[in-house]
């Protein structure tokens, strides 16, 4: 059995409501993260935990669902919440959330269930980002069933066991502010400060706390931009105060290099396009600031904006220096221009984003004829870019330099079509592809000769597979 402990919903019961999880009928295991299980101290076979992970209990205290609100596609929605799952306690200092164990008081227009499609995508994506060094919630397991669930079509019910340090969102504070529960908002702030931001306690704890949230948000979004990851639905209720990537929905990794790419087919205006994510991150931080309006003045807002921009640029350059092998110089603009020039060439040539960057692991910068040139030499800016690139290189021993590039540019990312293939196999009862893909995503920089297609660009039909918020 899981050795669960009570969590935030017992410390602050006013932000949650007691619920009764609805277990899946005849559940079975689709995916299991052995790496995460080991980190959590779980040593038994996963089947030993199946009943608890299915919402059957026993739990240390009753399961709960949190309430919050947020700005969705730019408009404020007064009341949201964990409408498709519940919190069952903490394990090793991490909160466990059963996504798909509804219904709860916050279910809207559905039965509160997740489906195999969305559950498996979150399982694979959260572990993929974690092993790329990007701050993310984790996923311990995915349970499937024969339980029918009605979405665009009839699908099969599932549960993702999400693991997170904290599920507190910008939207928790928005809800308490806009529903005139400021005293409870302040108690929630104090809880967050002591539990996850203890280094911010001092003479100006609120300012320090907010700057820390700003920094974590900027860092994560910079990591997304460097990795070619599109969250897809960056509503303020989907923003973690810890900067964790969570609430996976219509996410995607880029295929062809396309800065304007929008994975969510319902985002017709491109609000959450890949190249809009840095601006949206700051917009959402402003919504969080409004939830604490009495603590802010113009000076603090300007300080926060400056810190956001500086953190994001510095983190992005740190990541991209590693990917390209650039010297970490003080000439920030020169490096940004060089990176931007590469992205523009890759976009014009319709190069695959990940395969393009992987070429740096095979590059000899002293040779004009090289894998990167084979991709981009037809571009009119290539020769000029190549000369500037060589001037900014941090280059020494070739084999060491290539090895460093190898472990900065992944060989395997979670392409949308790979996730879809794993989903289709799992729905037919074949879990082997899920296991193999998950293992590859846990070692993204390695070669996987038994599964070469994991590293290949998708076929033309899979370049822009449509996704929805229920994905």
Short mmCIF file of C-alpha atoms in Angstrom, two decimals:
data_model
loop_
_atom_site.label_atom_id
_atom_site.label_comp_id
_atom_site.label_asym_id
_atom_site.label_seq_id
_atom_site.Cartn_x
_atom_site.Cartn_y
_atom_site.Cartn_z
CA UNK A 1 0.00 0.00 0.00
CA UNK A 2 1.02 3.62 -0.55
CA UNK A 3 2.17 5.30 2.66
CA UNK A 4 0.20 8.48 2.08
CA UNK A 5 0.15 11.55 4.32
CA UNK A 6 -2.40 14.40 4.48
CA UNK A 7 -1.56 17.40 2.29
CA UNK A 8 -2.54 21.02 1.66
CA UNK A 9 -6.26 20.32 1.51
CA UNK A 10 -6.17 19.33 5.16
CA UNK A 11 -4.04 22.33 6.15
CA UNK A 12 -6.39 24.68 4.25
CA UNK A 13 -9.69 22.81 3.89
CA UNK A 14 -11.47 25.96 2.67
CA UNK A 15 -9.80 25.73 -0.76
CA UNK A 16 -11.13 22.24 -1.43
CA UNK A 17 -14.22 20.09 -1.14
CA UNK A 18 -14.43 16.48 -0.06
CA UNK A 19 -15.24 14.12 -2.91
CA UNK A 20 -15.67 10.42 -3.46
CA UNK A 21 -13.51 9.10 -6.30
CA UNK A 22 -15.30 6.93 -8.82
CA UNK A 23 -13.02 3.96 -9.59
CA UNK A 24 -12.66 2.54 -13.06
CA UNK A 25 -14.33 -0.78 -13.72
CA UNK A 26 -11.80 -3.61 -14.04
CA UNK A 27 -8.76 -1.32 -14.20
CA UNK A 28 -5.49 -2.43 -15.71
CA UNK A 29 -2.05 -0.88 -15.91
CA UNK A 30 -1.08 0.81 -19.20
CA UNK A 31 2.04 2.67 -18.07
CA UNK A 32 4.29 2.71 -15.02
CA UNK A 33 7.32 4.94 -14.37
CA UNK A 34 9.82 2.73 -12.60
CA UNK A 35 12.20 5.69 -12.30
CA UNK A 36 9.66 7.82 -10.45
CA UNK A 37 8.47 4.87 -8.36
CA UNK A 38 12.04 4.38 -7.14
CA UNK A 39 12.37 8.08 -6.31
CA UNK A 40 9.16 7.83 -4.25
CA UNK A 41 10.45 4.77 -2.40
CA UNK A 42 7.96 2.32 -3.93
CA UNK A 43 9.48 -1.15 -4.04
CA UNK A 44 6.56 -3.51 -4.61
CA UNK A 45 5.17 -4.50 -7.99
CA UNK A 46 2.82 -1.79 -9.32
CA UNK A 47 -0.21 -4.09 -9.13
CA UNK A 48 0.10 -3.88 -5.34
CA UNK A 49 -0.90 -0.20 -5.52
CA UNK A 50 -3.59 -0.58 -8.16
CA UNK A 51 -6.64 -0.25 -5.90
CA UNK A 52 -5.44 3.00 -4.30
CA UNK A 53 -4.40 4.48 -7.63
CA UNK A 54 -7.84 3.59 -8.96
CA UNK A 55 -9.44 5.71 -6.25
CA UNK A 56 -10.65 2.78 -4.15
CA UNK A 57 -8.54 3.70 -1.11
CA UNK A 58 -7.69 3.44 1.66
CA UNK A 59 -6.55 7.05 2.04
CA UNK A 60 -5.29 8.81 5.19
CA UNK A 61 -8.07 11.41 4.92
CA UNK A 62 -10.98 11.78 2.49
CA UNK A 63 -10.07 12.62 -1.10
CA UNK A 64 -10.56 16.26 -2.08
CA UNK A 65 -10.96 18.49 -5.14
CA UNK A 66 -9.58 22.03 -5.18
CA UNK A 67 -11.41 25.11 -6.39
CA UNK A 68 -9.80 27.93 -8.35
CA UNK A 69 -10.54 30.26 -11.25
CA UNK A 70 -8.56 31.91 -14.01
CA UNK A 71 -8.27 33.71 -17.31
CA UNK A 72 -9.04 31.40 -20.22
CA UNK A 73 -8.11 32.70 -23.69
CA UNK A 74 -7.96 36.19 -22.18
CA UNK A 75 -11.35 36.19 -20.41
CA UNK A 76 -11.95 35.62 -16.71
CA UNK A 77 -13.87 32.51 -15.66
CA UNK A 78 -15.06 32.91 -12.04
CA UNK A 79 -15.01 29.30 -10.90
CA UNK A 80 -12.99 26.35 -12.05
CA UNK A 81 -11.44 23.42 -10.26
CA UNK A 82 -10.24 19.85 -10.37
CA UNK A 83 -13.26 18.71 -12.31
CA UNK A 84 -11.77 15.42 -13.48
CA UNK A 85 -9.87 14.18 -10.49
CA UNK A 86 -8.97 14.41 -6.83
CA UNK A 87 -6.07 14.74 -4.44
CA UNK A 88 -5.47 11.67 -2.28
CA UNK A 89 -2.54 12.85 -0.12
CA UNK A 90 1.23 13.23 -0.16
CA UNK A 91 3.96 10.67 -0.70
CA UNK A 92 7.57 11.60 -0.09
CA UNK A 93 6.66 15.28 0.05
CA UNK A 94 4.87 15.09 -3.32
CA UNK A 95 1.14 15.50 -3.91
CA UNK A 96 -0.69 12.67 -5.68
CA UNK A 97 -3.59 13.60 -7.92
CA UNK A 98 -5.83 11.07 -9.68
CA UNK A 99 -6.76 12.73 -12.96
CA UNK A 100 -9.83 11.01 -14.34
CA UNK A 101 -11.35 9.84 -11.07
CA UNK A 102 -14.38 12.23 -11.30
CA UNK A 103 -17.10 13.25 -11.09
CA UNK A 104 -16.45 16.12 -8.68
CA UNK A 105 -18.37 19.31 -7.81
CA UNK A 106 -16.44 21.14 -10.55
CA UNK A 107 -17.17 18.81 -13.48
CA UNK A 108 -18.51 20.73 -16.46
CA UNK A 109 -20.25 19.23 -19.45
CA UNK A 110 -18.91 15.73 -18.91
CA UNK A 111 -18.64 12.84 -16.53
CA UNK A 112 -15.33 13.90 -14.98
CA UNK A 113 -13.46 11.08 -16.64
CA UNK A 114 -10.19 11.15 -18.51
CA UNK A 115 -9.71 8.90 -21.51
CA UNK A 116 -6.80 6.70 -22.51
CA UNK A 117 -5.79 9.22 -25.18
CA UNK A 118 -5.32 12.19 -22.85
CA UNK A 119 -4.09 10.14 -19.88
CA UNK A 120 -1.35 8.46 -21.86
CA UNK A 121 -0.26 11.72 -23.51
CA UNK A 122 0.22 13.33 -20.10
CA UNK A 123 2.10 10.29 -18.78
CA UNK A 124 4.56 10.35 -21.67
CA UNK A 125 4.91 14.14 -21.94
CA UNK A 126 5.53 14.91 -18.28
CA UNK A 127 8.23 12.27 -18.01
CA UNK A 128 9.71 13.40 -21.36
CA UNK A 129 10.07 17.01 -20.19
CA UNK A 130 11.46 15.95 -16.83
CA UNK A 131 14.23 13.98 -18.49
CA UNK A 132 15.01 16.94 -20.73
CA UNK A 133 15.67 18.92 -17.55
CA UNK A 134 12.49 20.99 -17.84
CA UNK A 135 10.46 21.66 -14.71
CA UNK A 136 7.30 19.55 -14.87
CA UNK A 137 4.77 17.63 -12.89
CA UNK A 138 5.46 13.90 -13.15
CA UNK A 139 3.29 10.88 -13.88
CA UNK A 140 3.64 7.67 -11.91
CA UNK A 141 1.11 5.54 -13.76
CA UNK A 142 -1.70 5.32 -16.26
CA UNK A 143 -4.66 3.04 -15.63
CA UNK A 144 -7.00 1.98 -18.39
CA UNK A 145 -10.41 0.34 -18.41
CA UNK A 146 -13.36 -0.72 -20.53
CA UNK A 147 -15.49 2.06 -18.99
CA UNK A 148 -17.11 4.04 -21.84
CA UNK A 149 -16.52 7.79 -21.83
CA UNK A 150 -18.20 10.19 -24.25
CA UNK A 151 -16.02 12.88 -25.86
CA UNK A 152 -16.02 13.61 -29.59
CA UNK A 153 -16.69 9.88 -29.80
CA UNK A 154 -17.00 7.00 -27.38
CA UNK A 155 -13.62 6.30 -25.78
CA UNK A 156 -12.36 4.28 -22.84
CA UNK A 157 -11.91 5.72 -19.36
CA UNK A 158 -8.51 6.12 -17.77
CA UNK A 159 -6.69 7.65 -14.81
CA UNK A 160 -3.32 9.41 -14.80
CA UNK A 161 -1.57 9.41 -11.44
CA UNK A 162 -0.01 12.88 -11.43
CA UNK A 163 2.79 13.66 -8.98
CA UNK A 164 3.70 17.25 -8.15
CA UNK A 165 5.45 19.20 -5.45
CA UNK A 166 2.42 21.52 -5.39
CA UNK A 167 -0.75 21.97 -7.43
CA UNK A 168 -1.12 25.64 -6.45
CA UNK A 169 -1.89 27.75 -9.51
CA UNK A 170 -2.16 31.42 -10.28
CA UNK A 171 -5.88 30.69 -10.42
CA UNK A 172 -6.12 29.77 -6.73
CA UNK A 173 -5.16 33.32 -5.76
CA UNK A 174 -7.35 34.83 -8.48
CA UNK A 175 -10.36 32.94 -7.17
CA UNK A 176 -9.86 34.01 -3.57
CA UNK A 177 -9.30 37.66 -4.53
CA UNK A 178 -12.23 37.95 -6.91
CA UNK A 179 -14.61 36.12 -4.55
CA UNK A 180 -13.72 38.56 -1.73
CA UNK A 181 -11.93 35.98 0.41
CA UNK A 182 -8.80 38.02 0.94
CA UNK A 183 -8.10 36.64 4.42
CA UNK A 184 -8.03 33.11 3.00
CA UNK A 185 -5.87 34.30 0.10
CA UNK A 186 -3.37 35.61 2.64
CA UNK A 187 -3.39 32.32 4.54
CA UNK A 188 -2.75 30.48 1.28
CA UNK A 189 0.12 32.85 0.55
CA UNK A 190 1.61 32.16 3.98
CA UNK A 191 1.26 28.41 3.40
CA UNK A 192 3.03 28.69 0.06
CA UNK A 193 5.73 30.93 1.51
CA UNK A 194 6.60 28.55 4.35
CA UNK A 195 6.29 25.32 2.37
CA UNK A 196 7.90 26.10 -0.98
CA UNK A 197 9.48 29.56 -0.72
CA UNK A 198 11.08 29.58 2.71
CA UNK A 199 14.08 31.43 1.29
CA UNK A 200 11.76 34.39 0.65
CA UNK A 201 10.94 34.99 4.31
CA UNK A 202 12.38 38.26 5.53
CA UNK A 203 11.64 41.97 5.57
CA UNK A 204 9.62 41.95 2.33
CA UNK A 205 8.29 38.40 1.97
CA UNK A 206 5.60 39.17 -0.59
CA UNK A 207 7.94 40.95 -3.00
CA UNK A 208 10.50 38.17 -2.65
CA UNK A 209 7.80 35.50 -3.17
CA UNK A 210 6.43 37.17 -6.28
CA UNK A 211 9.91 37.64 -7.75
CA UNK A 212 10.59 33.96 -7.16
CA UNK A 213 7.37 33.02 -9.00
CA UNK A 214 8.38 35.37 -11.83
CA UNK A 215 11.82 33.74 -12.03
CA UNK A 216 10.48 30.17 -12.06
CA UNK A 217 7.91 31.05 -14.71
CA UNK A 218 10.48 32.73 -16.95
CA UNK A 219 12.91 29.85 -16.55
CA UNK A 220 10.39 27.22 -17.57
CA UNK A 221 9.15 29.17 -20.58
CA UNK A 222 12.73 29.79 -21.73
CA UNK A 223 13.30 26.03 -21.49
CA UNK A 224 10.20 25.41 -23.63
CA UNK A 225 11.44 27.83 -26.28
CA UNK A 226 14.87 26.22 -26.39
CA UNK A 227 13.37 22.72 -26.57
CA UNK A 228 10.74 23.49 -29.21
CA UNK A 229 7.84 22.67 -26.86
CA UNK A 230 4.38 24.25 -27.18
CA UNK A 231 2.11 23.97 -24.14
CA UNK A 232 -0.97 24.82 -26.19
CA UNK A 233 -3.32 26.32 -23.60
CA UNK A 234 -1.53 28.75 -21.28
CA UNK A 235 -4.55 29.96 -19.37
CA UNK A 236 -3.71 31.46 -15.98
CA UNK A 237 -5.41 28.52 -14.27
CA UNK A 238 -2.83 26.27 -15.96
CA UNK A 239 0.12 28.20 -14.51
CA UNK A 240 1.96 26.69 -11.54
CA UNK A 241 3.44 29.01 -8.93
CA UNK A 242 6.44 26.64 -8.91
CA UNK A 243 6.93 27.00 -12.65
CA UNK A 244 6.00 23.38 -13.23
CA UNK A 245 4.67 22.37 -16.62
CA UNK A 246 1.29 20.81 -15.96
CA UNK A 247 -2.28 20.46 -17.16
CA UNK A 248 -1.08 18.83 -20.34
CA UNK A 249 -3.67 19.15 -23.07
CA UNK A 250 -3.08 20.14 -26.71
CA UNK A 251 0.71 20.26 -26.26
CA UNK A 252 3.18 19.42 -29.01
CA UNK A 253 6.86 19.45 -29.82
CA UNK A 254 7.64 21.24 -33.06
CA UNK A 255 8.18 19.10 -36.14
CA UNK A 256 9.19 21.48 -38.91
CA UNK A 257 10.72 24.65 -37.54
CA UNK A 258 7.70 26.96 -37.37
CA UNK A 259 7.74 29.67 -34.69
CA UNK A 260 4.04 30.46 -35.29
CA UNK A 261 2.92 26.86 -34.79
CA UNK A 262 -0.39 26.38 -32.92
CA UNK A 263 -1.18 22.78 -31.89
CA UNK A 264 -4.65 23.47 -30.50
CA UNK A 265 -7.17 23.51 -33.35
CA UNK A 266 -9.59 25.60 -31.27
CA UNK A 267 -7.01 28.39 -30.81
CA UNK A 268 -8.04 30.08 -34.04
CA UNK A 269 -6.34 33.39 -33.20
CA UNK A 270 -3.00 31.76 -32.32
CA UNK A 271 -3.00 33.21 -28.81
CA UNK A 272 -0.90 30.31 -27.52
CA UNK A 273 1.38 29.82 -30.51
CA UNK A 274 4.97 28.75 -29.86
CA UNK A 275 6.42 32.23 -30.34
CA UNK A 276 3.71 33.83 -28.15
CA UNK A 277 4.57 31.85 -25.01
CA UNK A 278 7.08 34.33 -23.50
CA UNK A 279 4.57 37.20 -23.79
CA UNK A 280 1.72 35.10 -22.44
CA UNK A 281 3.84 34.10 -19.45
CA UNK A 282 4.21 37.76 -18.47
CA UNK A 283 0.52 38.45 -19.16
CA UNK A 284 -0.44 35.68 -16.74
CA UNK A 285 1.98 36.98 -14.12
CA UNK A 286 0.16 40.31 -14.37
CA UNK A 287 -3.10 38.50 -13.62
CA UNK A 288 -1.47 37.01 -10.52
CA UNK A 289 -0.32 40.49 -9.54
CA UNK A 290 -3.90 41.76 -9.80
CA UNK A 291 -4.91 39.13 -7.26
CA UNK A 292 -2.55 40.93 -4.84
CA UNK A 293 -3.22 44.45 -6.10
CA UNK A 294 -2.85 46.11 -2.70
CA UNK A 295 0.75 44.88 -2.48
CA UNK A 296 1.85 46.40 -5.79
CA UNK A 297 3.00 49.76 -7.06
CA UNK A 298 4.44 50.76 -10.42
CA UNK A 299 8.01 50.29 -9.20
CA UNK A 300 7.41 46.68 -8.21
CA UNK A 301 5.68 45.90 -11.51
CA UNK A 302 8.59 47.37 -13.47
CA UNK A 303 11.07 45.48 -11.32
CA UNK A 304 9.15 42.25 -11.93
CA UNK A 305 9.00 42.84 -15.69
CA UNK A 306 12.72 43.53 -15.84
CA UNK A 307 13.44 40.39 -13.81
CA UNK A 308 11.17 38.33 -16.05
CA UNK A 309 12.83 39.53 -19.26
CA UNK A 310 16.37 39.17 -17.92
CA UNK A 311 15.75 35.71 -16.50
CA UNK A 312 14.07 34.46 -19.66
CA UNK A 313 16.79 35.75 -21.99
CA UNK A 314 19.65 34.52 -19.81
CA UNK A 315 18.11 31.07 -19.39
CA UNK A 316 17.33 30.81 -23.10
CA UNK A 317 20.91 31.77 -23.98
CA UNK A 318 22.25 29.26 -21.46
CA UNK A 319 20.25 26.50 -23.11
CA UNK A 320 21.04 27.57 -26.66
CA UNK A 321 24.74 28.10 -25.91
CA UNK A 322 24.79 24.45 -24.94
CA UNK A 323 22.88 23.35 -28.02
CA UNK A 324 25.11 25.25 -30.47
CA UNK A 325 28.36 25.18 -28.52
CA UNK A 326 28.65 28.95 -28.26
CA UNK A 327 31.02 30.92 -26.08
CA UNK A 328 29.22 32.41 -23.05
CA UNK A 329 30.20 36.01 -23.80
CA UNK A 330 28.84 39.32 -22.59
CA UNK A 331 27.58 40.16 -26.08
CA UNK A 332 24.01 39.03 -25.49
CA UNK A 333 22.59 40.62 -28.63
CA UNK A 334 25.18 39.00 -30.90
CA UNK A 335 24.30 35.55 -29.60
CA UNK A 336 20.56 36.23 -29.84
CA UNK A 337 21.02 37.40 -33.42
CA UNK A 338 23.01 34.27 -34.26
CA UNK A 339 20.36 31.97 -32.77
CA UNK A 340 17.57 33.93 -34.45
CA UNK A 341 19.38 33.68 -37.77
CA UNK A 342 19.59 29.91 -37.45
CA UNK A 343 15.89 29.65 -36.60
CA UNK A 344 14.99 31.84 -39.58
CA UNK A 345 17.03 29.67 -41.96
CA UNK A 346 15.53 26.48 -40.56
CA UNK A 347 12.07 28.00 -40.96
CA UNK A 348 12.64 29.04 -44.56
CA UNK A 349 14.13 25.66 -45.46
CA UNK A 350 11.33 23.83 -43.58
CA UNK A 351 13.95 21.93 -41.62
CA UNK A 352 12.92 19.59 -38.85
CA UNK A 353 13.57 21.45 -35.58
CA UNK A 354 14.98 18.53 -33.59
CA UNK A 355 16.89 16.80 -36.34
CA UNK A 356 18.40 20.14 -37.28
CA UNK A 357 19.78 20.74 -33.80
CA UNK A 358 20.88 17.12 -33.46
CA UNK A 359 23.29 17.75 -36.35
CA UNK A 360 25.48 19.76 -33.98
CA UNK A 361 26.39 16.47 -32.29
CA UNK A 362 27.94 15.37 -35.61
CA UNK A 363 29.38 18.71 -36.63
CA UNK A 364 33.06 19.46 -37.21
CA UNK A 365 33.13 23.27 -37.15
CA UNK A 366 36.44 23.30 -39.02
CA UNK A 367 34.91 21.60 -42.05
CA UNK A 368 32.82 23.51 -44.58
CA UNK A 369 31.13 20.30 -45.76
CA UNK A 370 29.17 19.15 -42.71
CA UNK A 371 25.70 17.83 -41.80
CA UNK A 372 24.35 21.27 -40.95
CA UNK A 373 25.52 22.68 -44.27
CA UNK A 374 23.73 19.88 -46.06
CA UNK A 375 20.50 21.09 -44.48
CA UNK A 376 20.94 24.85 -44.82
CA UNK A 377 23.59 25.69 -47.44
CA UNK A 378 20.90 26.55 -50.02
CA UNK A 379 19.73 29.43 -47.84
CA UNK A 380 21.05 32.84 -48.98
CA UNK A 381 22.14 33.69 -45.42
CA UNK A 382 24.09 30.48 -44.85
CA UNK A 383 27.63 31.62 -45.65
CA UNK A 384 27.31 34.80 -43.60
CA UNK A 385 25.76 32.91 -40.70
CA UNK A 386 28.44 30.21 -40.80
CA UNK A 387 31.24 32.78 -40.57
CA UNK A 388 29.61 34.48 -37.58
CA UNK A 389 28.94 31.15 -35.92
CA UNK A 390 32.58 30.08 -36.12
CA UNK A 391 33.64 33.37 -34.55
CA UNK A 392 31.46 32.74 -31.49
CA UNK A 393 32.29 29.09 -30.94
CA UNK A 394 33.55 27.63 -27.70
CA UNK A 395 35.60 24.97 -29.44
CA UNK A 396 38.39 22.73 -28.25
CA UNK A 397 38.82 18.99 -28.62
CA UNK A 398 36.47 17.80 -31.39
CA UNK A 399 35.31 14.56 -29.78
CA UNK A 400 34.64 16.27 -26.44
CA UNK A 401 32.84 19.13 -28.18
CA UNK A 402 30.61 16.71 -30.13
CA UNK A 403 29.89 14.71 -26.99
CA UNK A 404 28.77 17.87 -25.22
CA UNK A 405 26.47 18.72 -28.14
CA UNK A 406 25.11 15.17 -28.05
CA UNK A 407 23.88 15.70 -24.50
CA UNK A 408 22.36 19.10 -25.24
CA UNK A 409 20.40 18.12 -28.37
CA UNK A 410 18.00 15.23 -27.81
CA UNK A 411 17.75 12.34 -30.21
CA UNK A 412 14.17 11.51 -29.13
CA UNK A 413 11.29 13.84 -28.23
CA UNK A 414 7.60 13.04 -27.88
CA UNK A 415 6.36 13.69 -31.39
CA UNK A 416 2.59 13.85 -31.66
CA UNK A 417 2.43 10.93 -34.08
CA UNK A 418 4.57 8.74 -31.78
CA UNK A 419 2.19 9.42 -28.91
CA UNK A 420 -0.76 8.61 -31.19
CA UNK A 421 0.79 5.32 -32.27
CA UNK A 422 1.32 4.34 -28.62
CA UNK A 423 -2.27 5.30 -27.81
CA UNK A 424 -3.70 3.23 -30.65
CA UNK A 425 -1.62 0.21 -29.63
CA UNK A 426 -2.66 0.55 -25.97
CA UNK A 427 -6.32 0.78 -26.90
CA UNK A 428 -5.90 -2.57 -28.65
CA UNK A 429 -4.31 -4.08 -25.54
CA UNK A 430 -0.67 -3.89 -26.67
CA UNK A 431 1.37 -1.98 -24.07
CA UNK A 432 4.81 -2.76 -25.54
CA UNK A 433 5.07 0.46 -27.56
CA UNK A 434 4.13 2.55 -24.53
CA UNK A 435 6.91 0.88 -22.54
CA UNK A 436 9.55 1.24 -25.28
CA UNK A 437 8.65 4.87 -26.01
CA UNK A 438 8.63 5.75 -22.32
CA UNK A 439 12.06 4.18 -21.86
CA UNK A 440 13.44 6.13 -24.84
CA UNK A 441 12.00 9.40 -23.50
CA UNK A 442 13.72 8.71 -20.17
CA UNK A 443 17.03 8.57 -22.11
CA UNK A 444 16.38 11.22 -24.78
CA UNK A 445 19.99 11.91 -25.72
CA UNK A 446 20.94 8.31 -26.43
CA UNK A 447 20.69 6.38 -29.67
CA UNK A 448 17.96 3.74 -29.75
CA UNK A 449 18.94 1.45 -32.65
CA UNK A 450 16.06 -0.96 -32.04
CA UNK A 451 13.59 1.91 -32.58
CA UNK A 452 15.11 4.19 -35.23
CA UNK A 453 11.72 5.71 -36.08
CA UNK A 454 11.66 7.37 -32.64
CA UNK A 455 14.34 9.74 -33.96
CA UNK A 456 12.96 10.31 -37.43
CA UNK A 457 10.98 13.29 -38.65
CA UNK A 458 7.29 12.47 -39.01
CA UNK A 459 5.80 11.63 -42.39
CA UNK A 460 3.97 14.45 -44.16
CA UNK A 461 0.54 13.30 -42.95
CA UNK A 462 1.70 13.63 -39.34
CA UNK A 463 3.32 17.08 -39.51
CA UNK A 464 0.32 18.93 -38.04
CA UNK A 465 -2.02 16.44 -36.40
CA UNK A 466 -5.00 18.34 -34.91
CA UNK A 467 -5.32 18.44 -31.13
CA UNK A 468 -8.02 19.73 -28.80
CA UNK A 469 -8.22 20.74 -25.16
CA UNK A 470 -9.46 17.23 -24.38
CA UNK A 471 -6.33 15.70 -25.90
#
